[in-house]
Coordinates of C-alpha atoms in Angstrom, one line a residue:
M1 CA 139.8 126.8 80.2
R2 CA 140.5 123.2 80.0
F3 CA 139.8 120.0 81.7
I4 CA 141.8 116.9 83.8
D5 CA 140.0 114.0 84.0
S6 CA 141.9 110.9 85.9
V7 CA 139.8 107.6 84.9
T8 CA 139.4 104.7 86.4
T9 CA 137.5 101.2 84.5
H10 CA 134.9 99.6 86.7
Q11 CA 133.6 95.9 85.6
T12 CA 129.9 94.7 86.0
S13 CA 129.5 92.4 88.5
A14 CA 130.5 88.5 86.4
T15 CA 127.6 87.0 88.7
E16 CA 124.9 88.5 88.1
P17 CA 121.4 86.2 88.6
P18 CA 119.5 85.0 86.3
F19 CA 116.4 88.2 85.5
R20 CA 113.7 86.1 83.6
R21 CA 112.9 82.6 84.9
P22 CA 110.6 81.7 81.7
G23 CA 109.3 78.1 82.6
L24 CA 107.8 79.5 85.7
H25 CA 105.4 81.8 84.2
R26 CA 104.6 78.9 81.8
Y27 CA 103.0 77.3 84.6
L28 CA 101.6 80.6 86.2
D29 CA 99.6 82.1 83.3
I30 CA 98.2 79.0 82.8
G31 CA 96.9 79.0 86.6
C32 CA 96.0 81.8 85.2
W33 CA 93.6 80.7 83.0
A34 CA 92.4 77.7 85.3
V35 CA 91.5 80.3 88.3
A36 CA 89.8 83.0 85.9
I37 CA 87.7 79.9 84.0
A38 CA 86.6 78.1 87.1
G39 CA 85.3 81.7 88.9
A40 CA 83.8 82.6 86.2
Y41 CA 81.5 79.2 85.6
L42 CA 81.0 79.0 88.7
I43 CA 79.7 82.5 89.9
Y44 CA 77.4 81.5 86.5
Y45 CA 76.2 77.5 88.0
D46 CA 76.4 79.7 92.1
F47 CA 78.4 77.2 92.1
A48 CA 75.5 74.5 92.0
V49 CA 78.0 72.0 88.4
T50 CA 76.9 69.0 87.8
P51 CA 79.8 66.2 86.1
L52 CA 79.5 67.1 82.6
Q53 CA 79.8 70.9 83.4
G54 CA 82.9 69.5 85.5
L55 CA 84.3 67.6 83.0
L56 CA 83.8 70.7 80.3
L57 CA 85.2 73.2 82.8
M58 CA 88.9 70.7 82.6
L59 CA 87.9 70.7 78.9
L60 CA 88.3 74.1 78.9
V61 CA 91.0 74.5 81.2
V62 CA 93.0 72.4 79.2
V63 CA 91.9 73.8 75.8
S64 CA 93.3 77.3 77.4
G65 CA 96.6 75.9 78.6
I66 CA 97.4 74.0 75.5
A67 CA 96.6 77.8 73.3
Q68 CA 98.6 79.6 76.0
L69 CA 101.7 77.4 75.3
L70 CA 101.2 77.5 71.6
F71 CA 101.0 80.7 70.9
G72 CA 103.5 82.4 73.9
W73 CA 105.5 80.0 72.2
G74 CA 105.0 81.6 69.0
V75 CA 105.5 85.4 70.4
F76 CA 108.8 84.3 72.3
L77 CA 107.1 85.4 75.7
Y78 CA 108.5 81.9 76.8
R79 CA 112.3 82.2 75.3
R80 CA 113.7 84.5 77.3
R81 CA 113.3 87.6 74.5
F82 CA 110.5 90.0 76.8
T83 CA 112.2 92.1 79.8
A84 CA 110.0 90.7 83.4
G85 CA 106.9 93.9 83.2
S86 CA 108.1 95.9 80.1
F87 CA 105.6 97.7 77.7
D88 CA 106.7 94.8 75.0
E89 CA 105.7 91.6 77.4
V90 CA 102.7 93.2 78.1
R91 CA 101.6 93.6 74.4
A92 CA 102.7 89.6 73.9
I93 CA 101.2 88.8 76.3
F94 CA 97.9 90.7 75.6
K95 CA 98.3 88.6 71.6
V96 CA 98.7 85.6 73.9
T97 CA 95.6 86.6 76.1
A98 CA 93.8 87.2 72.9
A99 CA 94.2 84.1 71.0
T100 CA 93.7 82.1 73.9
G101 CA 90.1 83.6 74.2
L102 CA 89.5 83.0 70.5
T103 CA 90.4 79.7 71.1
L104 CA 88.4 79.2 74.3
F105 CA 85.4 81.6 72.8
F106 CA 85.4 78.4 69.3
T107 CA 85.6 75.6 71.8
G108 CA 82.8 77.4 74.5
V109 CA 80.8 78.0 71.3
I110 CA 81.5 73.4 70.0
T111 CA 80.5 72.8 74.3
G112 CA 77.5 74.2 74.1
Y113 CA 75.8 72.3 72.4
F114 CA 76.2 69.5 75.1
S115 CA 74.9 71.1 77.7
D116 CA 74.1 74.3 78.7
Q117 CA 76.6 76.5 79.1
P118 CA 77.3 80.0 77.1
A119 CA 80.4 80.7 75.5
A120 CA 80.1 84.6 75.5
I121 CA 81.8 83.8 79.6
A122 CA 84.7 83.6 77.3
V123 CA 84.5 87.3 77.1
I124 CA 84.1 87.5 80.8
V125 CA 87.7 85.3 81.1
I126 CA 89.6 87.1 78.9
P127 CA 89.9 90.0 80.9
I128 CA 90.3 88.3 84.4
A129 CA 93.8 85.7 82.9
M130 CA 95.0 88.9 81.9
V131 CA 94.5 90.5 84.3
L132 CA 96.2 88.3 86.9
M133 CA 98.9 87.7 84.1
F134 CA 99.3 91.5 84.4
G135 CA 99.9 91.5 88.2
I136 CA 102.1 88.1 88.6
R137 CA 104.7 90.2 86.1
Y138 CA 104.6 93.4 88.5
G139 CA 104.8 91.6 91.1
E140 CA 108.0 89.7 89.6
R141 CA 109.0 93.6 89.3
L142 CA 108.7 94.4 92.6
R143 CA 110.2 92.0 93.5
M144 CA 113.0 93.2 92.3
L145 CA 113.3 95.9 93.1
A146 CA 112.3 94.9 96.3
R147 CA 116.3 93.1 96.0
A148 CA 117.9 95.9 95.4
V149 CA 119.7 97.3 98.0
P150 CA 122.7 99.3 96.9
D151 CA 126.1 98.1 97.4
S152 CA 128.0 98.5 100.8
A153 CA 130.9 100.9 98.8
A154 CA 127.8 101.3 96.5
A155 CA 128.6 106.2 96.3
P156 CA 125.4 108.5 97.1
T157 CA 124.8 110.2 93.3
L158 CA 122.7 113.2 92.5
V159 CA 121.2 113.0 89.3
I160 CA 121.5 116.1 87.8
G161 CA 118.8 116.6 85.4
A162 CA 114.9 114.7 85.0
G163 CA 114.3 114.2 81.6
A164 CA 114.9 110.3 79.8
A165 CA 118.6 110.9 80.2
G166 CA 118.4 111.5 83.7
T167 CA 115.5 108.9 84.6
H168 CA 116.8 106.1 82.0
L169 CA 120.3 106.2 84.3
I170 CA 118.6 106.0 87.5
R171 CA 116.5 103.1 86.4
Q172 CA 119.7 101.2 84.7
M173 CA 121.5 102.2 88.5
V174 CA 118.7 100.8 90.3
T175 CA 118.2 97.3 88.5
T176 CA 122.1 96.4 87.9
P177 CA 123.9 94.2 90.3
G178 CA 126.3 95.6 92.3
T179 CA 126.5 99.1 91.1
K180 CA 129.2 101.1 92.5
F181 CA 126.6 104.9 91.7
W182 CA 123.3 104.6 94.2
P183 CA 120.8 106.9 93.6
V184 CA 119.9 109.8 96.2
G185 CA 118.3 112.1 94.5
M186 CA 117.6 113.8 91.3
V187 CA 118.0 117.6 90.6
D188 CA 116.4 119.4 88.0
D189 CA 115.6 123.3 87.5
A190 CA 112.2 122.9 85.6
L191 CA 109.2 123.5 87.0
A192 CA 107.6 120.6 85.3
K193 CA 110.1 118.3 86.7
A194 CA 109.4 119.1 90.6
N195 CA 107.1 116.1 91.0
V196 CA 109.2 113.4 89.1
Q197 CA 109.9 110.4 90.4
V198 CA 111.4 107.4 89.3
Y199 CA 111.7 103.8 91.5
H200 CA 112.6 106.1 95.0
V201 CA 114.4 108.5 93.7
K202 CA 112.7 112.0 93.1
V203 CA 113.8 115.6 92.5
M204 CA 114.6 117.6 95.7
G205 CA 115.5 120.6 94.3
T206 CA 117.3 123.2 91.8
I207 CA 121.4 123.5 90.9
A208 CA 120.9 126.6 93.4
D209 CA 119.4 124.1 95.9
L210 CA 122.4 121.5 95.3
P211 CA 124.8 122.4 98.4
Q212 CA 121.6 122.1 100.6
L213 CA 120.9 118.7 98.8
I214 CA 124.6 117.6 99.0
N215 CA 124.6 118.1 102.6
E216 CA 121.4 116.9 103.5
T217 CA 121.9 113.2 101.4
G218 CA 125.3 113.3 101.9
A219 CA 126.6 112.1 98.5
N220 CA 129.8 112.5 97.2
V221 CA 128.9 111.3 93.0
L222 CA 127.6 114.1 90.6
V223 CA 126.0 113.1 87.2
V224 CA 125.2 115.7 84.6
A225 CA 122.2 113.7 82.4
V226 CA 121.0 116.5 80.6
A227 CA 121.2 116.2 76.5
H228 CA 122.8 119.7 76.2
P229 CA 124.3 121.6 79.3
S230 CA 125.4 125.0 79.0
K231 CA 129.0 126.4 79.9
E232 CA 127.1 128.4 82.5
M233 CA 125.6 125.3 84.3
L234 CA 128.4 123.1 83.6
R235 CA 130.7 125.6 85.1
T236 CA 128.5 126.1 88.7
V237 CA 128.6 122.3 89.2
Q238 CA 132.2 122.0 88.7
Q239 CA 132.8 125.0 91.0
T240 CA 130.3 122.9 93.3
A241 CA 131.2 120.0 92.6
D242 CA 134.8 121.6 93.9
A243 CA 134.2 123.0 97.0
F244 CA 132.2 119.4 97.6
D245 CA 135.5 117.3 97.0
M246 CA 133.3 115.8 95.0
Q247 CA 133.4 113.5 91.4
L248 CA 131.5 115.0 88.1
K249 CA 130.9 113.4 85.8
I250 CA 129.6 113.4 82.4
I251 CA 126.0 111.6 80.2
P252 CA 126.4 112.5 76.4
P253 CA 123.1 112.9 74.3
L254 CA 122.8 109.9 71.8
D255 CA 123.2 111.8 68.9
E256 CA 125.9 113.7 69.7
L257 CA 127.3 109.5 70.4
L258 CA 125.9 107.7 67.1
E259 CA 127.1 111.3 65.1
K260 CA 130.4 111.1 66.3
G261 CA 131.7 107.4 66.4
L262 CA 133.4 105.1 68.5
R263 CA 136.1 102.7 67.5
S264 CA 135.1 98.8 68.6
A265 CA 137.6 98.7 71.0
D266 CA 135.4 101.8 73.0
L267 CA 132.1 99.5 72.1
R268 CA 132.7 96.5 73.5
D269 CA 134.3 98.3 77.3
E270 CA 131.2 100.5 77.2
A271 CA 129.2 96.5 77.1
L272 CA 131.2 95.5 79.8
N273 CA 131.5 98.0 82.2
V274 CA 129.9 100.5 84.0
G275 CA 130.8 103.9 84.9
F276 CA 131.7 107.0 82.8
K277 CA 134.5 107.8 80.2
L278 CA 134.9 112.0 79.1
I279 CA 136.5 112.7 76.2
L280 CA 137.1 116.4 75.8
P281 CA 139.0 118.8 72.7
R282 CA 141.6 119.9 73.8
D283 CA 141.4 123.5 73.0
S284 CA 137.3 123.0 74.0
G285 CA 135.9 124.1 77.2
N286 CA 132.5 122.5 76.8
S287 CA 131.9 119.3 78.4
Q288 CA 131.6 115.9 75.6
C289 CA 131.9 112.1 76.9
V290 CA 131.2 108.8 75.7
S291 CA 129.0 106.4 76.6
S292 CA 126.6 103.6 74.6
L293 CA 122.9 103.2 74.6
G294 CA 122.8 105.4 78.0
S295 CA 124.7 103.0 79.7
P296 CA 127.9 104.7 80.9
C297 CA 130.8 102.6 80.4
W298 CA 134.2 104.8 83.1
S299 CA 134.7 106.9 85.8
G300 CA 136.4 109.2 87.1
R301 CA 137.4 112.6 89.0
A302 CA 136.7 115.6 87.2
R303 CA 138.5 119.4 87.5
Y304 CA 137.8 122.1 85.4
S305 CA 140.9 124.4 85.8
D306 CA 143.1 127.9 84.4

């Protein structure tokens, strides 16, 4: 048995919108500190603030804003290092907020000598400001997802495998502007994956349910995103793809990709394209494919023939 594959390339859009607005985040984060400080101290003073206390509150806002900018710049929070709403950005925000809160605490200790102002309120201000900053990033993430709509020519795609490879692939499909493959559902035989959902994409059934799911979703592309798919599973999926005249694509495990190595030309193509590249040995029935960091680079129609 040999594998025949017709491959066509697909390039990503060159007009991808900017993903981050670090300049806007600076001002929003300072605003978070202003809201947290004003809210905490106004509640403490029962909304009866003297002119002196008002000046001290303004001083705390200025100090927290300057500290936020300095510490944020030091950890690259405002220098386009992190993806919006990612765990890396959350970790950076936590560090910056903790350092800024500590600065605010010592400032409160000093100003406490001049007015009746407890420095311990800074302990309350820190989590309030942190939650507000997290909320801004989460709102930005939701806004990006709301804008992630399929291209009119995007192919409805069923992803087989709800593990790490499948969920990562779906995230990439949904968040990549102008993607040509739009996930409409996941398929997995594991009972533990029966309730998995990534964005709007849910596990809809098992491989045995593929014919029914294809009719329900109108999918015309099948993607196998399983680390080590068996021959039996690939044969079953291939037969289903042939029966419905669908494209079949396969994502390789990362360890195989690193062991086999890639040419410099392959790495360049994979960095610039979204799709799949299928490379199979001439005398083996096991399908193998090449991709980079989970990002497919070529697309094509494939089928088994005897």
